Short mmCIF file of C-alpha atoms in Angstrom, two decimals:
data_model
loop_
_atom_site.label_atom_id
_atom_site.label_comp_id
_atom_site.label_asym_id
_atom_site.label_seq_id
_atom_site.Cartn_x
_atom_site.Cartn_y
_atom_site.Cartn_z
CA GLU A 1 -51.54 -86.01 59.41
CA THR A 2 -48.12 -84.94 58.79
CA MET A 3 -46.70 -88.04 60.68
CA SER A 4 -48.87 -90.67 58.50
CA ALA A 5 -48.00 -89.14 55.54
CA LEU A 6 -44.34 -89.48 56.18
CA ARG A 7 -44.38 -93.09 57.86
CA LEU A 8 -45.92 -93.35 53.86
CA LEU A 9 -42.83 -91.78 52.55
CA GLN A 10 -40.55 -93.59 54.44
CA ALA A 11 -42.04 -96.92 53.52
CA ALA A 12 -42.36 -96.42 49.58
CA ARG A 13 -38.40 -95.47 50.06
CA LYS A 14 -37.66 -98.58 52.12
CA ARG A 15 -39.49 -100.89 49.96
CA PHE A 16 -38.21 -99.99 47.01
CA ARG A 17 -34.29 -99.60 48.15
CA ARG A 18 -33.28 -102.51 47.01
CA PRO A 19 -32.72 -103.49 42.88
CA LYS A 20 -32.58 -106.42 41.10
CA ALA A 21 -29.04 -106.81 39.14
CA GLY A 22 -27.75 -105.05 36.57
CA ILE A 23 -30.77 -102.16 36.17
CA PRO A 24 -31.95 -99.42 39.04
CA PHE A 25 -35.19 -100.17 40.76
CA PHE A 26 -35.63 -96.66 42.47
CA ALA A 27 -34.26 -94.01 41.24
CA LYS A 28 -34.11 -89.93 41.42
CA ARG A 29 -32.79 -88.34 38.06
CA ARG A 30 -33.06 -84.68 36.98
CA PHE A 31 -34.59 -84.23 33.60
CA CYS A 32 -35.41 -80.14 33.00
CA SER A 33 -37.18 -79.00 29.87
CA THR A 34 -36.14 -76.60 27.07
CA ASP A 35 -39.08 -74.27 27.88
CA ALA A 36 -40.74 -74.47 31.29
CA THR A 37 -43.85 -72.75 29.67
CA GLU A 38 -43.93 -74.23 26.12
CA ASP A 39 -47.59 -75.21 24.88
CA GLU A 40 -48.31 -78.89 25.71
CA TYR A 41 -50.62 -79.68 23.10
CA GLY A 42 -50.45 -79.29 19.31
CA THR A 43 -53.25 -79.05 16.84
CA MET A 44 -56.03 -80.35 18.53
CA ASN A 45 -59.58 -81.41 16.90
CA ALA A 46 -61.82 -84.22 16.59
CA SER A 47 -60.45 -86.44 13.96
CA GLY A 48 -59.84 -90.26 13.79
CA GLU A 49 -62.37 -93.36 13.47
CA THR A 50 -65.71 -93.68 15.23
CA TYR A 51 -67.43 -96.62 17.10
CA LYS A 52 -71.26 -96.37 17.70
CA PHE A 53 -72.74 -98.00 20.42
CA ASP A 54 -76.83 -98.81 19.76
CA SER A 55 -76.56 -98.48 24.15
CA LEU A 56 -73.99 -97.71 26.41
CA ARG A 57 -74.38 -98.64 30.11
CA LEU A 58 -73.15 -96.28 32.41
CA GLU A 59 -71.82 -97.52 35.93
CA SER A 60 -74.57 -95.47 37.37
CA GLY A 61 -77.34 -98.04 35.41
CA LYS A 62 -78.36 -94.93 33.54
CA ILE A 63 -78.12 -95.81 29.58
CA ILE A 64 -76.86 -93.26 27.03
CA LYS A 65 -78.31 -93.92 23.39
CA ASN A 66 -76.55 -93.92 20.56
CA ALA A 67 -73.05 -93.18 22.32
CA GLN A 68 -70.12 -93.18 20.15
CA ILE A 69 -66.00 -92.98 20.42
CA ARG A 70 -64.08 -91.63 18.67
CA TYR A 71 -60.11 -93.45 18.19
CA LYS A 72 -57.20 -93.47 16.48
CA THR A 73 -54.82 -96.30 15.56
CA PHE A 74 -51.37 -96.12 14.59
CA GLY A 75 -49.44 -98.74 13.21
CA GLU A 76 -50.93 -102.37 12.47
CA LEU A 77 -52.56 -105.28 14.53
CA ASN A 78 -50.93 -108.64 14.07
CA LYS A 79 -52.48 -111.33 13.21
CA ALA A 80 -52.55 -112.72 16.74
CA GLY A 81 -54.38 -109.40 18.23
CA ASP A 82 -51.52 -109.01 20.92
CA ASN A 83 -49.17 -105.89 19.79
CA CYS A 84 -51.81 -103.56 20.89
CA VAL A 85 -50.30 -100.84 22.97
CA VAL A 86 -53.27 -98.41 24.79
CA ILE A 87 -52.51 -94.17 25.06
CA CYS A 88 -54.67 -92.38 27.33
CA HIS A 89 -54.93 -88.48 27.36
CA ALA A 90 -55.71 -86.41 30.00
CA LEU A 91 -58.38 -83.65 30.48
CA THR A 92 -58.73 -81.54 27.44
CA GLY A 93 -56.46 -83.88 25.85
CA ASN A 94 -58.19 -85.77 22.57
CA ALA A 95 -57.39 -89.06 20.34
CA SER A 96 -54.33 -87.94 18.49
CA VAL A 97 -51.34 -88.63 20.08
CA ASP A 98 -48.94 -87.56 17.06
CA GLU A 99 -50.19 -83.87 17.96
CA TRP A 100 -49.28 -84.18 21.60
CA TRP A 101 -47.39 -87.14 22.30
CA ALA A 102 -45.19 -86.70 18.71
CA PRO A 103 -42.02 -87.39 20.51
CA LEU A 104 -42.63 -90.64 21.68
CA LEU A 105 -44.95 -92.22 18.83
CA GLY A 106 -43.21 -93.58 15.65
CA PRO A 107 -40.86 -96.14 14.44
CA ASN A 108 -38.35 -96.97 17.08
CA LYS A 109 -39.62 -94.84 19.37
CA LEU A 110 -41.83 -95.24 22.73
CA PHE A 111 -44.78 -95.74 21.05
CA ASP A 112 -42.73 -98.04 18.11
CA THR A 113 -45.45 -97.87 15.60
CA ASN A 114 -43.48 -100.56 13.51
CA LYS A 115 -44.15 -103.13 16.12
CA TYR A 116 -47.11 -101.99 17.67
CA MET A 117 -50.92 -100.63 17.07
CA VAL A 118 -51.09 -97.62 19.08
CA PHE A 119 -54.54 -97.04 20.06
CA CYS A 120 -55.97 -94.17 21.23
CA ALA A 121 -59.49 -93.02 22.24
CA ASN A 122 -61.65 -90.15 23.25
CA ILE A 123 -63.26 -90.45 26.36
CA LEU A 124 -66.99 -90.25 27.21
CA GLY A 125 -68.37 -86.00 28.04
CA SER A 126 -65.45 -84.77 26.02
CA CYS A 127 -65.68 -82.39 23.20
CA TYR A 128 -63.45 -84.38 20.42
CA GLY A 129 -66.35 -86.68 19.01
CA SER A 130 -66.72 -89.20 21.36
CA THR A 131 -70.50 -88.52 23.29
CA GLY A 132 -70.34 -86.02 25.67
CA PRO A 133 -72.15 -82.46 26.54
CA ARG A 134 -72.49 -80.83 23.13
CA SER A 135 -73.98 -83.88 21.35
CA THR A 136 -77.63 -84.42 20.98
CA ASN A 137 -79.58 -86.19 23.08
CA PRO A 138 -82.08 -88.33 20.34
CA ASP A 139 -84.55 -88.07 23.22
CA THR A 140 -85.05 -84.40 22.96
CA GLY A 141 -83.41 -83.40 19.30
CA MET A 142 -81.38 -80.83 21.37
CA ARG A 143 -77.84 -81.04 22.74
CA TYR A 144 -77.41 -82.71 26.14
CA GLY A 145 -75.65 -79.51 27.87
CA SER A 146 -76.32 -79.99 31.27
CA SER A 147 -78.73 -83.46 31.49
CA PHE A 148 -75.72 -85.07 30.29
CA PRO A 149 -75.37 -88.29 32.45
CA ALA A 150 -72.60 -88.51 34.92
CA VAL A 151 -69.83 -90.45 33.64
CA THR A 152 -67.29 -91.78 35.47
CA VAL A 153 -63.10 -93.01 34.27
CA ARG A 154 -64.37 -96.58 34.38
CA ASP A 155 -66.62 -95.36 31.60
CA SER A 156 -64.58 -94.58 29.32
CA VAL A 157 -61.94 -97.66 30.20
CA ARG A 158 -64.70 -99.74 29.74
CA SER A 159 -66.21 -98.31 26.71
CA HIS A 160 -62.69 -98.34 24.81
CA SER A 161 -62.06 -101.62 25.75
CA GLN A 162 -65.43 -103.52 23.71
CA VAL A 163 -64.03 -100.50 20.59
CA LEU A 164 -60.96 -102.58 20.92
CA LYS A 165 -61.48 -105.83 20.69
CA SER A 166 -64.33 -105.03 18.05
CA LEU A 167 -60.99 -104.40 16.13
CA GLY A 168 -59.73 -108.05 17.06
CA VAL A 169 -56.97 -106.63 20.01
CA ASN A 170 -56.70 -109.69 22.27
CA GLN A 171 -53.96 -108.24 24.55
CA ILE A 172 -52.60 -105.47 25.13
CA GLN A 173 -48.92 -104.65 26.03
CA PHE A 174 -49.28 -101.74 28.02
CA VAL A 175 -51.63 -99.11 28.84
CA LEU A 176 -49.77 -95.67 29.64
CA GLY A 177 -51.70 -91.97 30.67
CA GLY A 178 -50.98 -89.87 32.77
CA SER A 179 -52.86 -87.42 34.83
CA LEU A 180 -56.69 -88.46 34.07
CA GLY A 181 -54.52 -90.19 31.48
CA GLY A 182 -53.24 -91.55 34.36
CA MET A 183 -56.03 -92.48 36.58
CA GLN A 184 -57.40 -94.09 33.10
CA ALA A 185 -54.40 -96.64 33.14
CA LEU A 186 -55.04 -97.38 36.26
CA GLU A 187 -58.40 -98.81 36.06
CA TRP A 188 -57.40 -100.18 32.61
CA GLY A 189 -55.55 -102.17 35.31
CA PHE A 190 -58.49 -103.87 36.87
CA LEU A 191 -60.22 -105.10 33.63
CA GLU A 192 -60.12 -108.65 32.86
CA GLY A 193 -56.63 -108.92 34.53
CA SER A 194 -53.44 -109.73 32.95
CA ASP A 195 -54.10 -111.68 30.47
CA TRP A 196 -56.38 -108.96 29.14
CA VAL A 197 -53.77 -105.72 30.31
CA LYS A 198 -49.59 -107.17 30.78
CA SER A 199 -48.68 -103.81 31.91
CA VAL A 200 -49.43 -100.20 33.16
CA VAL A 201 -47.85 -96.97 33.30
CA ALA A 202 -49.40 -94.40 35.16
CA ILE A 203 -47.96 -90.63 35.72
CA ALA A 204 -48.85 -87.88 37.41
CA CYS A 205 -51.92 -88.69 39.65
CA GLY A 206 -53.27 -90.28 42.34
CA ALA A 207 -55.64 -93.01 43.65
CA LYS A 208 -58.22 -91.28 43.89
CA HIS A 209 -59.35 -87.38 43.18
CA THR A 210 -58.19 -85.50 46.99
CA ALA A 211 -60.15 -82.61 48.28
CA TRP A 212 -57.44 -80.67 46.97
CA GLN A 213 -58.19 -81.29 43.36
CA ILE A 214 -61.70 -81.27 43.84
CA ALA A 215 -61.20 -77.91 44.92
CA ILE A 216 -59.21 -76.68 42.21
CA SER A 217 -61.70 -78.27 40.09
CA GLU A 218 -64.52 -76.31 41.81
CA VAL A 219 -63.38 -72.45 41.32
CA GLN A 220 -62.73 -73.50 37.76
CA ARG A 221 -66.09 -74.77 37.07
CA GLY A 222 -67.83 -72.27 39.67
CA ALA A 223 -66.38 -69.67 36.98
CA ILE A 224 -68.39 -71.49 33.88
CA LEU A 225 -71.45 -71.51 35.59
CA ARG A 226 -71.50 -68.22 36.83
CA ASP A 227 -71.00 -66.91 33.66
CA PRO A 228 -74.19 -65.70 32.06
CA THR A 229 -74.13 -66.91 28.55
CA TRP A 230 -74.17 -71.01 30.59
CA GLU A 231 -77.39 -71.38 30.16
CA ASN A 232 -77.81 -75.39 31.74
CA GLY A 233 -74.92 -75.77 29.16
CA GLN A 234 -76.67 -74.46 26.27
CA GLY A 235 -74.88 -71.85 25.70
CA GLN A 236 -70.90 -71.12 24.94
CA ALA A 237 -69.64 -69.81 28.58
CA HIS A 238 -66.57 -68.16 27.21
CA ASN A 239 -65.55 -66.14 28.92
CA GLY A 240 -66.18 -68.47 32.33
CA LEU A 241 -64.26 -71.35 29.98
CA GLY A 242 -60.97 -69.09 29.63
CA ILE A 243 -60.92 -67.88 33.58
CA ALA A 244 -61.23 -71.83 34.57
CA ARG A 245 -58.32 -72.00 31.93
CA GLN A 246 -56.06 -69.36 33.52
CA ILE A 247 -56.34 -71.27 37.34
CA ALA A 248 -55.70 -74.57 35.46
CA MET A 249 -52.71 -73.40 34.14
CA ILE A 250 -51.27 -72.30 37.55
CA SER A 251 -52.02 -75.18 38.52
CA TYR A 252 -50.08 -77.02 36.25
CA ARG A 253 -46.50 -75.19 36.25
CA SER A 254 -44.66 -74.62 39.31
CA HIS A 255 -43.09 -71.17 41.04
CA ASN A 256 -40.11 -71.96 39.34
CA ALA A 257 -41.30 -72.44 35.57
CA TYR A 258 -43.18 -68.73 36.44
CA GLU A 259 -40.08 -67.16 37.95
CA SER A 260 -37.18 -68.18 35.48
CA LYS A 261 -39.78 -67.70 32.19
CA PHE A 262 -41.80 -64.07 33.23
CA GLY A 263 -39.82 -62.87 36.69
CA ARG A 264 -41.30 -59.64 36.42
CA LYS A 265 -40.70 -58.91 32.83
CA LEU A 266 -43.51 -56.57 30.76
CA THR A 267 -45.28 -57.34 28.18
CA LYS A 268 -43.68 -57.30 24.73
CA SER A 269 -46.24 -54.61 23.58
CA SER A 270 -44.97 -52.30 27.07
CA ASP A 271 -43.52 -49.22 26.38
CA PHE A 272 -41.54 -48.77 29.42
CA GLU A 273 -38.62 -51.15 29.96
CA ASP A 274 -39.31 -51.74 33.27
CA VAL A 275 -41.63 -51.82 36.62
CA ASN A 276 -40.04 -48.17 38.36
CA GLN A 277 -40.11 -46.63 34.68
CA ALA A 278 -44.05 -47.35 34.09
CA ILE A 279 -44.68 -46.27 37.82
CA VAL A 280 -42.93 -42.87 37.70
CA LYS A 281 -45.00 -42.39 34.81
CA GLY A 282 -48.48 -42.55 36.51
CA VAL A 283 -49.05 -46.35 35.06
CA THR A 284 -50.56 -49.34 36.35
CA PRO A 285 -47.36 -51.94 34.43
CA THR A 286 -48.82 -55.21 32.09
CA PHE A 287 -46.95 -58.25 33.55
CA ASP A 288 -45.94 -60.44 30.64
CA VAL A 289 -47.69 -63.72 32.58
CA GLU A 290 -50.61 -61.45 32.59
CA GLY A 291 -49.95 -61.99 28.76
CA TYR A 292 -49.64 -65.14 28.92
CA LEU A 293 -52.35 -65.87 30.81
CA GLN A 294 -54.91 -63.90 28.47
CA TYR A 295 -53.38 -66.10 25.78
CA GLN A 296 -53.91 -69.33 26.85
CA ASP A 297 -57.10 -68.59 27.92
CA SER A 298 -58.36 -66.93 24.11
CA LYS A 299 -56.57 -70.24 23.08
CA PHE A 300 -58.35 -72.40 25.32
CA ARG A 301 -61.79 -71.00 24.63
CA SER A 302 -61.42 -71.81 20.45
CA ARG A 303 -60.89 -75.72 20.98
CA PHE A 304 -62.77 -77.11 24.17
CA ASP A 305 -66.10 -76.41 25.65
CA ALA A 306 -67.16 -75.15 28.15
CA ALA A 307 -70.32 -77.68 29.39
CA SER A 308 -67.60 -80.46 28.55
CA TYR A 309 -65.05 -79.23 30.80
CA VAL A 310 -67.40 -78.92 33.85
CA ALA A 311 -68.69 -82.58 32.78
CA CYS A 312 -64.50 -83.70 32.76
CA THR A 313 -63.58 -82.49 35.84
CA ARG A 314 -66.85 -83.83 37.64
CA LYS A 315 -65.46 -87.18 35.85
CA MET A 316 -62.38 -86.79 37.41
CA ASP A 317 -63.57 -85.73 40.95
CA THR A 318 -65.41 -89.20 41.00
CA HIS A 319 -61.94 -91.19 40.16
CA ASP A 320 -61.39 -93.87 43.30
CA VAL A 321 -60.32 -96.78 42.25
CA GLY A 322 -61.05 -98.07 45.69
CA ARG A 323 -64.80 -97.85 45.03
CA GLY A 324 -66.60 -101.30 45.25
CA ARG A 325 -63.40 -102.66 45.34
CA GLY A 326 -62.66 -102.90 49.51
CA GLY A 327 -60.78 -99.82 49.26
CA ILE A 328 -57.50 -98.46 48.25
CA GLU A 329 -55.18 -100.65 49.93
CA THR A 330 -57.59 -103.48 49.01
CA ALA A 331 -57.85 -102.48 45.06
CA LEU A 332 -54.53 -101.45 44.42
CA GLY A 333 -53.00 -104.71 46.13
CA SER A 334 -55.10 -107.13 43.65
CA LEU A 335 -53.28 -105.81 40.85
CA THR A 336 -50.65 -107.98 39.44
CA GLN A 337 -49.58 -106.50 36.56
CA PRO A 338 -45.96 -105.04 36.94
CA THR A 339 -46.84 -101.20 36.82
CA LEU A 340 -44.04 -98.46 36.61
CA VAL A 341 -45.58 -95.51 38.76
CA ILE A 342 -43.81 -91.94 37.70
CA GLY A 343 -43.99 -88.66 39.76
CA PHE A 344 -42.35 -85.46 39.19
CA ASP A 345 -41.19 -83.32 42.61
CA GLY A 346 -42.64 -80.19 41.49
CA ASP A 347 -45.96 -81.26 41.04
CA LEU A 348 -48.56 -79.40 42.77
CA LEU A 349 -51.61 -80.48 41.67
CA TYR A 350 -50.52 -84.34 42.07
CA PRO A 351 -47.85 -84.35 44.76
CA MET A 352 -44.51 -87.07 44.60
CA LYS A 353 -46.61 -88.67 47.37
CA GLU A 354 -49.80 -89.81 45.78
CA GLN A 355 -47.38 -91.65 43.67
CA LEU A 356 -45.90 -92.66 46.34
CA GLU A 357 -48.73 -94.53 48.13
CA LEU A 358 -49.68 -96.27 44.63
CA ALA A 359 -46.33 -97.69 44.22
CA HIS A 360 -46.58 -98.87 48.17
CA HIS A 361 -49.95 -100.59 47.82
CA ILE A 362 -49.65 -102.11 43.97
CA PRO A 363 -47.25 -105.65 44.49
CA ASN A 364 -45.35 -105.55 41.58
CA SER A 365 -44.64 -102.02 41.02
CA THR A 366 -41.88 -99.58 40.27
CA MET A 367 -41.54 -96.21 40.97
CA LYS A 368 -39.28 -93.29 39.29
CA GLU A 369 -39.01 -90.10 40.72
CA MET A 370 -38.60 -87.39 38.44
CA THR A 371 -36.73 -83.89 39.44
CA SER A 372 -38.48 -81.35 36.74
CA ASP A 373 -39.63 -77.40 36.58
CA ALA A 374 -42.65 -77.88 34.46
CA GLY A 375 -44.83 -78.81 37.30
CA HIS A 376 -47.93 -81.28 36.19
CA ASP A 377 -47.30 -80.83 33.02
CA ALA A 378 -43.83 -82.56 33.12
CA PHE A 379 -45.93 -85.43 31.87
CA LEU A 380 -46.32 -84.23 28.62
CA LEU A 381 -42.47 -82.18 28.43
CA GLU A 382 -40.48 -84.50 29.89
CA TYR A 383 -40.15 -87.13 26.68
CA ASP A 384 -37.02 -87.86 27.38
CA ALA A 385 -37.27 -88.83 30.86
CA ILE A 386 -40.71 -90.52 30.29
CA GLN A 387 -38.96 -92.96 27.33
CA ASN A 388 -35.21 -93.89 29.36
CA ALA A 389 -38.40 -94.72 32.25
CA CYS A 390 -40.36 -96.74 29.87
CA GLU A 391 -37.81 -98.64 28.31
CA SER A 392 -36.14 -99.23 31.79
CA PHE A 393 -38.92 -100.86 33.05
CA PHE A 394 -40.00 -103.17 30.01
CA VAL A 395 -36.88 -104.72 29.85
CA GLU A 396 -36.81 -105.24 33.78
CA ASN A 397 -39.98 -106.63 33.24
CA ASP A 398 -39.54 -108.01 29.91
CA ILE A 399 -41.97 -106.51 28.27
CA LYS A 400 -41.81 -106.37 24.93
CA PRO A 401 -43.15 -106.67 21.39
CA PRO A 402 -44.28 -110.30 20.61
CA SER A 403 -42.25 -111.62 17.85
CA GLU A 404 -43.19 -110.76 14.18
CA SER A 405 -44.26 -114.71 13.67
CA SER A 406 -47.14 -113.87 16.11
#
């Protein structure tokens, strides 16, 4: 297995060795955020517009009655309906790109609202306006809870695609997302080919959820399901949800990020200057990193739903672009759009070899390796690096806003 991974890495590097004239096709650059553990989300709520389905058929064949999708748009759709850009949020995100990717949204930014209509929709199973476990089951009059049907990444993408068509969108210039958002971006690439989606940007994700990622998700779900207030998804399970978030925050960062930010410092409220002083006094010290995780615990349980967390992590675990498409290599080989794949070398959750695999098998792909101590959450924090990589990719592949006459 080690030799196989090494051969894959070597093949990917060899494939991208030759740049086209003028623009680096494969490069490694260093970008570091100013604060390795800054919060990745702003104010989180369920605001936005709502699209309602009489019934929504899932990949499994099951039907969700009265399903709805909460979405937001920024900028105006042109007359031709071909200046749309789709942004896909991650596990606990929402439709408010203006909150969690604000540095990339607006006039003259990557998501240029003077030139594009930027669209982002909440995924099925979440708790920010789209139908999920917290929604009311029309057949019972109670919230779904754990009875909410299993939904896949494809289910969300297909439902979002229907919303866009209802808005008069005829073509999408590019779809971009990181983590679970990157998984969605890949799935968008399979929808109706390049006539519908012209290009794809997939950040910090892989072709499938691996045993490593499923294991981390399962430990988090276990904390929730064993909370005595879980009650088959009808209860709050706040304690379990908070522990799940603490586990996630460890996997989202890196050793260097935690060490540089916290080291062995004590909490600011500590009566002692350092660990040795506390030990001499016979007191167990409370480390600063403990306070950070407890803060993330408290903050998360106030904004997210436990049953939605279980549903969405299970959705991620079923991610596999090769399902029903002849396997991963065949599926990725069928993508024809220009595709930018971005990976971060400090990402413990979705390691670089998974992005290299994507780039190796997608025919018209560009791979960008980046160095960041922010870990997996670099996809939310390394704004300048992402913008620079995307702008170079768009120039290289002649991806630009349609003319004003469209």
